[in-house]
Amino acid sequence: MTGPLSGVTVVAMEQAVAAPMCTRVLADFGARVIKIENPNGGDFARDYDDVVNGPGGLAAHFVWCNRGKESVTLNTKAPEGMELLHRLLDRADAFVSNLAPGATARLGLAPADLAVRHPNVIPVEIDGYGPGGPISHKRAYDLLVQAESGSCAVTGYPGMPAKPGPAMADFTTGLYAATSILALLIGRNNSNTETAPSVALSLFDVMTDVMGYQLTYTQHSGIDQEPLGVGSPAVAPYGAFPTRDGQTVVLGTTNDREWQRVAREIIDRPDLADDPRFATNPGRCAHRGILDEAIGNWCAQHDLAEIQKIADDAGIGNSRYNVPSEVVAHPQLTARDRWRTVDTPRGEIRALRPPPVISGFEQPMGAVPGLGQHTDAVLSELGLTADDLERLRAEGVIGPAYS
C-alpha cells in the first residue's frame, strides 16, 4: 500500500522537538518532508548529546524526531537562499515552523506573506505562548511551558514538584500540529476559499488542554491537588507498592466494584470492604493513607509474579514498574515485532514502529538525514546545475557538500 500521504510535500524550518515531531509523523505516513537547516550547525537538537552510535555519535532527540526527512542547508538571510526556499514552497502543501517569536514575519514567511505568494500552502506556526498575551514574547522550552501550565505542580510529591519525564509539551503540540494539517488536507477540496487556512499552535495552549482534568477540578472545587508520586489524586487506591522480591507493582482501581474485589479477593480485608468510609471513591481518596498502608503491607509479603497473577485473576489492573533499560528489552515489544531498523549517517539503529497499526500498510520509517545530505538532490530538482551549486557554496548560500 502506498503511504496515505504519498504526493504530499511539507517544507519545514524546525528545531528541537515540537515541529520535528509533527513532520516526522507526516513522514511516517508517506509525506515528503524537506527540512531546511542553517548551514552553520543545522537543527540545534543535533548537538544535544552524542549517544547514538557514539561516542561522538548522534543526538537521541534528533534521531527520535527526524527520520524519513530530507535535509537541505540554506542560508535564508541571503537573498538567493530565500528565493530558493520560495521555489521549494511553490511545490509544497504545507510549511511548518517553530522559530523564535516573530522570526517568520522578519523573514517574510508569516502566514499573511505566504497567503500572497503561496496561497495553496498550509502555514503551521508553533510558538511558546501564542500572540497577544503578556508573556507572548518569552522563549518557551518544554520545561518552561510545563512549569507555566501547572504540569510540574501536579507531578512529583507534595512540596517536591517535578517535570514529567517525557517532553509532553513538545510531543503533544507536534501531534496537534500534524492532526491539524491532516484535517486541512482532507478538507481543502471542500473549501470555498482561494487561500489555504493557516494553523497557529502554542505549547502553552496545548499543555493547558492536557491539564484539562486538573484545571476543571480546581475551578469547581477551589482546591489545588497535590501530586502523589506514582499515584493519582483522582482515584484510590491507586499506586506503587514494593514487593517481597525487591520489585515494585502498580495496582489501580477505577470504581467501587474493583475496590471491593481488591479488599475481599486480594488483600483479604473484608473489614475494609465493609467500612462505610471507603464505600465510594471520594471517601477512599480522603482516607487513601489507610488503604495504601493495607495494600502495601500485603504486597510486601508476596513476590511480584504472585501479586500480578492474583490481581489478573481478580480482574484488577496492575503493572510492573520498569526503568527505561527494562522497557527496551520488554518482551511485549519483542513478541509483537515492534522494533525496526532505521539508517542514520553513523549506521543502523533500532527504532520502535509508530503506534498506529494499519492493515495493508507499514510506515516507511526512512533514514535519519545528515546535515545537508539532500541539498544537491533537492535543489537539482529546481533545475540547478553542478556549477550553480558550486557557486552557491562559494557564496555561503548553501552548506558544504555532504560527505
Coordinates of C-alpha atoms in Angstrom, one line a residue:
M1 CA 0.0 0.0 0.0
T2 CA 1.3 3.4 -0.9
G3 CA 1.6 5.8 2.0
P4 CA -1.7 7.7 2.5
L5 CA 0.3 10.9 2.3
S6 CA 2.2 10.0 -0.8
G7 CA 2.4 13.0 -3.0
V8 CA 2.1 15.5 -0.1
T9 CA 5.2 17.7 0.3
V10 CA 6.0 19.5 3.6
V11 CA 8.7 22.1 3.9
A12 CA 9.9 22.7 7.5
M13 CA 12.0 25.3 9.3
E14 CA 12.1 23.4 12.6
Q15 CA 14.2 22.7 15.6
A16 CA 14.2 20.8 18.9
V17 CA 11.1 18.5 19.2
A18 CA 7.6 20.1 18.6
A19 CA 7.7 20.9 14.9
P20 CA 10.1 18.0 14.1
M21 CA 7.7 15.6 15.8
C22 CA 4.9 17.0 13.6
T23 CA 6.7 16.4 10.4
R24 CA 8.1 13.0 11.5
V25 CA 4.5 11.8 11.9
L26 CA 3.7 13.1 8.4
A27 CA 6.8 11.4 7.0
D28 CA 5.8 8.1 8.7
F29 CA 2.6 8.3 6.7
G30 CA 4.4 8.8 3.4
A31 CA 4.7 12.6 3.1
R32 CA 7.9 14.1 1.7
V33 CA 9.4 16.3 4.3
I34 CA 12.1 18.8 3.2
K35 CA 13.9 20.0 6.3
I36 CA 15.5 23.4 5.8
E37 CA 18.6 23.8 8.1
N38 CA 21.1 26.5 8.7
P39 CA 24.4 25.6 7.1
N40 CA 26.1 26.5 10.3
G41 CA 25.1 23.5 12.5
G42 CA 21.5 23.0 11.5
D43 CA 18.8 22.0 13.9
F44 CA 20.4 22.6 17.4
A45 CA 18.9 19.3 18.6
R46 CA 21.6 17.6 16.5
D47 CA 24.0 18.5 19.3
Y48 CA 22.0 17.8 22.4
D49 CA 24.2 14.7 23.1
D50 CA 26.2 12.2 21.1
V51 CA 25.0 8.9 22.5
V52 CA 23.5 7.2 19.4
N53 CA 26.2 5.0 17.7
G54 CA 28.7 7.0 19.8
P55 CA 30.9 8.2 21.3
G56 CA 30.8 11.2 19.1
G57 CA 27.6 9.9 17.6
L58 CA 24.1 11.4 17.0
A59 CA 21.8 13.0 19.5
A60 CA 18.9 10.9 20.8
H61 CA 16.4 13.7 20.5
F62 CA 17.3 14.3 16.9
V63 CA 17.3 10.6 15.9
W64 CA 13.8 10.2 17.6
C65 CA 12.2 13.1 15.8
N66 CA 13.8 13.3 12.3
R67 CA 13.7 10.0 10.5
G68 CA 12.3 10.0 6.9
K69 CA 13.3 13.6 6.1
E70 CA 15.5 15.3 3.5
S71 CA 17.9 17.8 4.9
V72 CA 18.7 20.9 2.8
T73 CA 21.0 23.6 4.0
L74 CA 20.0 27.1 3.0
N75 CA 21.2 30.5 4.3
T76 CA 17.8 32.2 4.3
K77 CA 19.5 35.5 5.2
A78 CA 21.0 35.5 1.7
P79 CA 18.5 36.8 -0.9
E80 CA 19.3 33.8 -3.2
G81 CA 18.8 31.4 -0.3
M82 CA 15.4 32.9 0.4
E83 CA 14.5 32.7 -3.3
L84 CA 15.4 29.0 -3.3
L85 CA 13.2 28.5 -0.3
H86 CA 10.3 30.1 -2.1
R87 CA 10.8 27.9 -5.1
L88 CA 10.5 24.9 -2.8
L89 CA 7.4 26.3 -1.3
D90 CA 5.9 26.6 -4.8
R91 CA 5.8 22.8 -4.8
A92 CA 4.7 22.4 -1.2
D93 CA 1.4 21.6 0.5
A94 CA 2.4 22.8 4.0
F95 CA 5.1 24.9 5.7
V96 CA 5.8 24.0 9.3
S97 CA 7.9 26.2 11.6
N98 CA 8.7 26.7 15.3
L99 CA 11.2 29.6 15.2
A100 CA 11.6 32.3 17.8
P101 CA 8.6 34.7 18.2
G102 CA 8.4 37.0 15.2
A103 CA 11.1 35.2 13.1
T104 CA 8.8 34.1 10.3
A105 CA 7.5 37.7 9.9
R106 CA 11.0 39.0 9.8
L107 CA 11.8 36.5 7.0
G108 CA 8.7 37.4 5.1
L109 CA 7.3 33.9 5.8
A110 CA 4.4 34.7 8.1
P111 CA 1.0 33.2 7.2
A112 CA -0.1 36.6 5.7
D113 CA 3.0 36.6 3.5
L114 CA 2.5 33.0 2.3
A115 CA -1.1 33.7 1.5
V116 CA 0.0 36.2 -1.1
R117 CA 2.9 34.2 -2.7
H118 CA 1.9 30.6 -1.9
P119 CA -1.9 30.6 -1.4
N120 CA -2.1 26.8 -1.6
V121 CA 0.4 26.2 1.2
I122 CA -0.9 25.5 4.7
P123 CA 1.2 27.5 7.1
V124 CA 1.7 26.0 10.5
E125 CA 3.4 28.1 13.2
I126 CA 4.3 26.7 16.5
D127 CA 5.3 29.0 19.3
G128 CA 5.5 29.1 23.1
Y129 CA 2.6 31.1 24.4
G130 CA 0.6 32.4 21.5
P131 CA 0.3 36.0 20.3
G132 CA -1.4 38.8 22.2
G133 CA -0.7 38.0 25.8
P134 CA 1.6 39.4 28.5
I135 CA 4.2 36.6 28.1
S136 CA 3.9 36.1 24.3
H137 CA 7.4 37.4 23.8
K138 CA 9.1 34.9 26.1
R139 CA 11.2 32.0 24.9
A140 CA 9.5 28.7 25.6
Y141 CA 11.1 25.3 26.1
D142 CA 9.3 22.1 27.2
L143 CA 10.3 22.5 30.9
L144 CA 9.4 26.2 31.0
V145 CA 5.9 25.6 29.5
Q146 CA 5.3 22.6 31.8
A147 CA 6.0 24.8 34.7
E148 CA 3.9 27.7 33.5
S149 CA 0.9 25.5 32.7
G150 CA 0.9 23.8 36.1
S151 CA 2.0 20.4 34.9
C152 CA 5.0 20.4 37.2
A153 CA 2.8 21.3 40.2
V154 CA 0.8 18.1 39.8
T155 CA 3.8 15.8 39.2
G156 CA 6.2 14.6 41.9
Y157 CA 5.3 14.7 45.6
P158 CA 3.9 17.3 48.0
G159 CA 6.5 20.0 48.3
M160 CA 8.6 18.3 45.7
P161 CA 7.3 19.2 42.3
A162 CA 8.9 17.6 39.2
K163 CA 8.9 17.9 35.4
P164 CA 7.2 14.9 33.8
G165 CA 10.0 12.9 32.2
P166 CA 8.8 12.9 28.6
A167 CA 8.7 16.1 26.6
M168 CA 5.0 16.3 27.0
A169 CA 4.5 19.9 25.8
D170 CA 6.7 19.4 22.7
F171 CA 5.3 16.0 21.8
T172 CA 1.6 16.7 22.2
T173 CA 2.0 20.0 20.3
G174 CA 3.6 18.1 17.5
L175 CA 0.8 15.7 17.3
Y176 CA -1.8 18.5 17.4
A177 CA 0.1 20.2 14.5
A178 CA 0.1 17.0 12.4
T179 CA -3.6 16.4 13.1
S180 CA -4.4 20.0 12.0
I181 CA -2.5 19.5 8.7
L182 CA -4.3 16.2 8.1
A183 CA -7.7 17.8 8.7
L184 CA -6.9 20.7 6.4
L185 CA -5.6 18.4 3.7
I186 CA -8.8 16.4 3.8
G187 CA -11.0 19.5 3.8
R188 CA -9.2 21.5 1.2
N189 CA -11.3 20.1 -1.6
N190 CA -14.4 21.3 0.2
S191 CA -13.1 24.8 0.9
N192 CA -14.6 27.8 -0.7
T193 CA -11.6 30.0 -0.1
E194 CA -8.7 30.5 -2.5
T195 CA -6.2 30.7 0.3
A196 CA -5.2 27.7 2.5
P197 CA -6.1 28.2 6.1
S198 CA -3.2 28.8 8.5
V199 CA -2.6 27.0 11.8
A200 CA -1.2 28.6 14.9
L201 CA -0.3 26.4 17.9
S202 CA 1.3 27.3 21.2
L203 CA 2.9 24.9 23.6
F204 CA 1.1 26.7 26.4
D205 CA -2.3 26.2 24.9
V206 CA -1.7 22.6 24.3
M207 CA -0.4 21.9 27.8
T208 CA -3.4 23.7 29.4
D209 CA -5.6 21.4 27.3
V210 CA -3.5 18.4 28.6
M211 CA -4.1 19.8 32.1
G212 CA -7.9 19.7 31.5
Y213 CA -8.8 17.4 34.3
Q214 CA -6.8 19.3 36.9
L215 CA -8.0 22.7 35.8
T216 CA -11.6 21.6 35.7
Y217 CA -11.3 20.1 39.2
T218 CA -9.7 23.2 40.6
Q219 CA -12.2 25.6 39.0
H220 CA -15.1 23.8 40.6
S221 CA -13.5 22.8 44.0
G222 CA -11.2 25.6 44.7
I223 CA -8.5 23.0 45.6
D224 CA -5.1 22.7 44.1
Q225 CA -4.5 19.0 44.1
E226 CA -1.2 17.8 45.5
P227 CA 1.0 15.4 43.4
L228 CA 1.1 11.9 44.6
G229 CA 4.2 10.4 43.0
V230 CA 3.3 7.2 41.3
G231 CA -0.4 7.7 42.1
S232 CA -3.4 9.7 41.2
P233 CA -5.4 12.2 43.2
A234 CA -8.5 11.3 41.2
V235 CA -8.9 7.7 42.4
A236 CA -7.9 5.5 45.3
P237 CA -6.4 3.1 46.0
Y238 CA -4.1 3.5 43.1
G239 CA -0.3 3.5 43.4
A240 CA 3.0 1.7 43.5
F241 CA 4.0 -0.8 46.2
P242 CA 7.3 -2.6 46.9
T243 CA 7.1 -6.4 46.7
R244 CA 8.8 -9.1 48.8
D245 CA 11.3 -9.9 46.0
G246 CA 12.5 -6.3 45.7
Q247 CA 10.4 -5.2 42.8
T248 CA 7.5 -2.7 42.6
V249 CA 4.0 -3.4 41.5
V250 CA 1.5 -0.7 40.5
L251 CA -2.1 -1.5 41.4
G252 CA -5.1 0.5 40.4
T253 CA -8.9 0.7 40.9
T254 CA -11.3 2.9 39.0
N255 CA -14.7 2.1 40.6
D256 CA -16.4 0.8 43.7
R257 CA -16.7 -2.8 42.3
E258 CA -13.0 -3.1 41.8
W259 CA -12.3 -1.8 45.3
Q260 CA -14.5 -4.5 46.7
R261 CA -12.5 -7.1 44.8
V262 CA -9.2 -5.7 46.0
A263 CA -10.3 -5.7 49.6
R264 CA -12.1 -9.1 49.6
E265 CA -10.2 -11.2 46.9
I266 CA -6.7 -9.8 47.0
I267 CA -5.7 -8.5 50.4
D268 CA -8.3 -10.4 52.4
R269 CA -9.6 -7.4 54.3
P270 CA -13.4 -7.7 54.4
D271 CA -13.4 -5.2 57.2
L272 CA -12.2 -2.5 54.9
A273 CA -14.6 -3.6 52.2
D274 CA -17.5 -3.1 54.7
D275 CA -16.2 0.1 56.2
P276 CA -18.5 3.0 55.1
R277 CA -15.6 5.4 54.9
F278 CA -14.4 3.5 51.8
A279 CA -17.7 2.8 50.1
T280 CA -17.2 5.5 47.4
N281 CA -14.2 6.9 45.6
P282 CA -14.3 10.3 47.3
G283 CA -14.2 8.6 50.7
R284 CA -11.3 6.4 49.6
C285 CA -9.4 9.4 48.3
A286 CA -9.9 11.2 51.6
H287 CA -8.6 8.2 53.5
R288 CA -6.1 6.9 51.0
G289 CA -3.3 6.6 53.6
I290 CA -5.1 3.8 55.4
L291 CA -5.7 1.9 52.2
D292 CA -2.2 2.4 50.9
E293 CA -0.8 1.0 54.1
A294 CA -3.0 -2.1 54.0
I295 CA -2.2 -2.8 50.4
G296 CA 1.5 -2.0 50.9
N297 CA 1.7 -4.5 53.9
W298 CA 0.1 -7.2 51.8
C299 CA 2.4 -6.6 48.8
A300 CA 5.5 -6.7 51.0
Q301 CA 4.6 -10.3 51.9
H302 CA 4.3 -11.5 48.2
D303 CA 6.5 -11.7 45.2
L304 CA 5.7 -9.7 42.1
A305 CA 4.7 -12.6 39.9
E306 CA 2.3 -13.9 42.6
I307 CA 0.7 -10.5 43.1
Q308 CA 0.2 -10.0 39.4
K309 CA -1.4 -13.4 38.9
I310 CA -3.8 -12.8 41.8
A311 CA -4.7 -9.4 40.5
D312 CA -5.2 -10.6 37.0
D313 CA -7.4 -13.4 38.2
A314 CA -9.5 -10.9 40.2
G315 CA -9.7 -8.6 37.1
I316 CA -7.7 -5.8 38.8
G317 CA -5.4 -3.6 36.7
N318 CA -1.7 -3.9 37.6
S319 CA 1.7 -3.4 36.1
R320 CA 5.4 -3.8 36.8
Y321 CA 7.3 -0.6 37.5
N322 CA 10.1 -0.5 34.8
V323 CA 13.1 1.7 34.1
P324 CA 13.9 2.6 30.5
S325 CA 16.5 -0.2 30.1
E326 CA 13.9 -2.7 31.1
V327 CA 11.4 -1.3 28.6
V328 CA 14.0 -1.5 25.8
A329 CA 14.1 -5.3 26.5
H330 CA 10.4 -5.6 27.2
P331 CA 9.0 -8.9 26.0
Q332 CA 5.8 -7.3 24.8
L333 CA 7.7 -5.2 22.3
T334 CA 9.6 -8.2 21.1
A335 CA 6.6 -10.6 20.9
R336 CA 4.6 -8.0 18.9
D337 CA 7.5 -7.3 16.5
R338 CA 7.6 -3.6 17.4
W339 CA 11.3 -2.9 16.5
R340 CA 12.5 -1.9 13.1
T341 CA 15.9 -0.9 11.7
V342 CA 16.5 2.7 10.7
D343 CA 19.5 4.1 8.8
T344 CA 21.5 7.0 10.2
P345 CA 24.6 8.8 9.0
R346 CA 26.5 6.7 11.5
G347 CA 25.0 3.3 10.8
E348 CA 21.8 1.4 11.5
I349 CA 19.9 1.7 14.8
R350 CA 16.8 0.1 16.2
A351 CA 13.7 2.2 16.5
L352 CA 10.1 1.5 17.6
R353 CA 7.4 1.3 14.9
P354 CA 4.9 4.2 15.1
P355 CA 1.9 3.4 17.3
P356 CA -0.8 3.1 14.6
V357 CA -1.1 -0.4 13.2
I358 CA -2.7 0.0 9.8
S359 CA -3.9 -3.0 7.8
G360 CA -2.0 -3.3 4.5
F361 CA 0.4 -0.5 5.3
E362 CA 3.6 -0.3 7.3
Q363 CA 5.1 3.1 7.9
P364 CA 8.3 3.5 5.9
M365 CA 10.5 4.8 8.8
G366 CA 13.1 6.4 6.5
A367 CA 16.6 7.3 7.3
V368 CA 17.7 10.0 9.7
P369 CA 19.4 12.6 7.5
G370 CA 22.8 14.1 7.9
L371 CA 23.1 17.8 7.8
G372 CA 22.7 19.0 4.2
Q373 CA 22.6 15.4 2.9
H374 CA 19.9 16.1 0.3
T375 CA 20.8 19.7 -0.6
D376 CA 22.2 18.9 -4.1
A377 CA 19.5 16.4 -5.0
V378 CA 16.6 18.6 -3.9
L379 CA 18.0 21.8 -5.5
S380 CA 18.7 19.9 -8.7
E381 CA 15.0 19.2 -8.9
L382 CA 14.6 23.0 -9.2
G383 CA 16.9 23.0 -12.3
L384 CA 20.2 24.0 -10.6
T385 CA 23.3 22.6 -12.2
A386 CA 26.5 21.4 -10.6
D387 CA 28.1 24.7 -11.5
D388 CA 25.2 26.5 -9.8
L389 CA 25.6 24.5 -6.6
E390 CA 29.4 25.1 -6.6
R391 CA 28.8 28.9 -6.9
L392 CA 26.2 28.9 -4.2
R393 CA 28.6 27.0 -1.9
A394 CA 31.3 29.5 -2.6
E395 CA 28.9 32.4 -1.7
G396 CA 27.7 30.8 1.5
V397 CA 24.1 30.3 0.3
I398 CA 24.2 26.6 0.9
G399 CA 26.3 24.5 3.2
P400 CA 29.3 22.3 2.3
A401 CA 28.9 19.3 0.1
Y402 CA 27.7 16.3 2.1
S403 CA 30.2 13.5 2.6

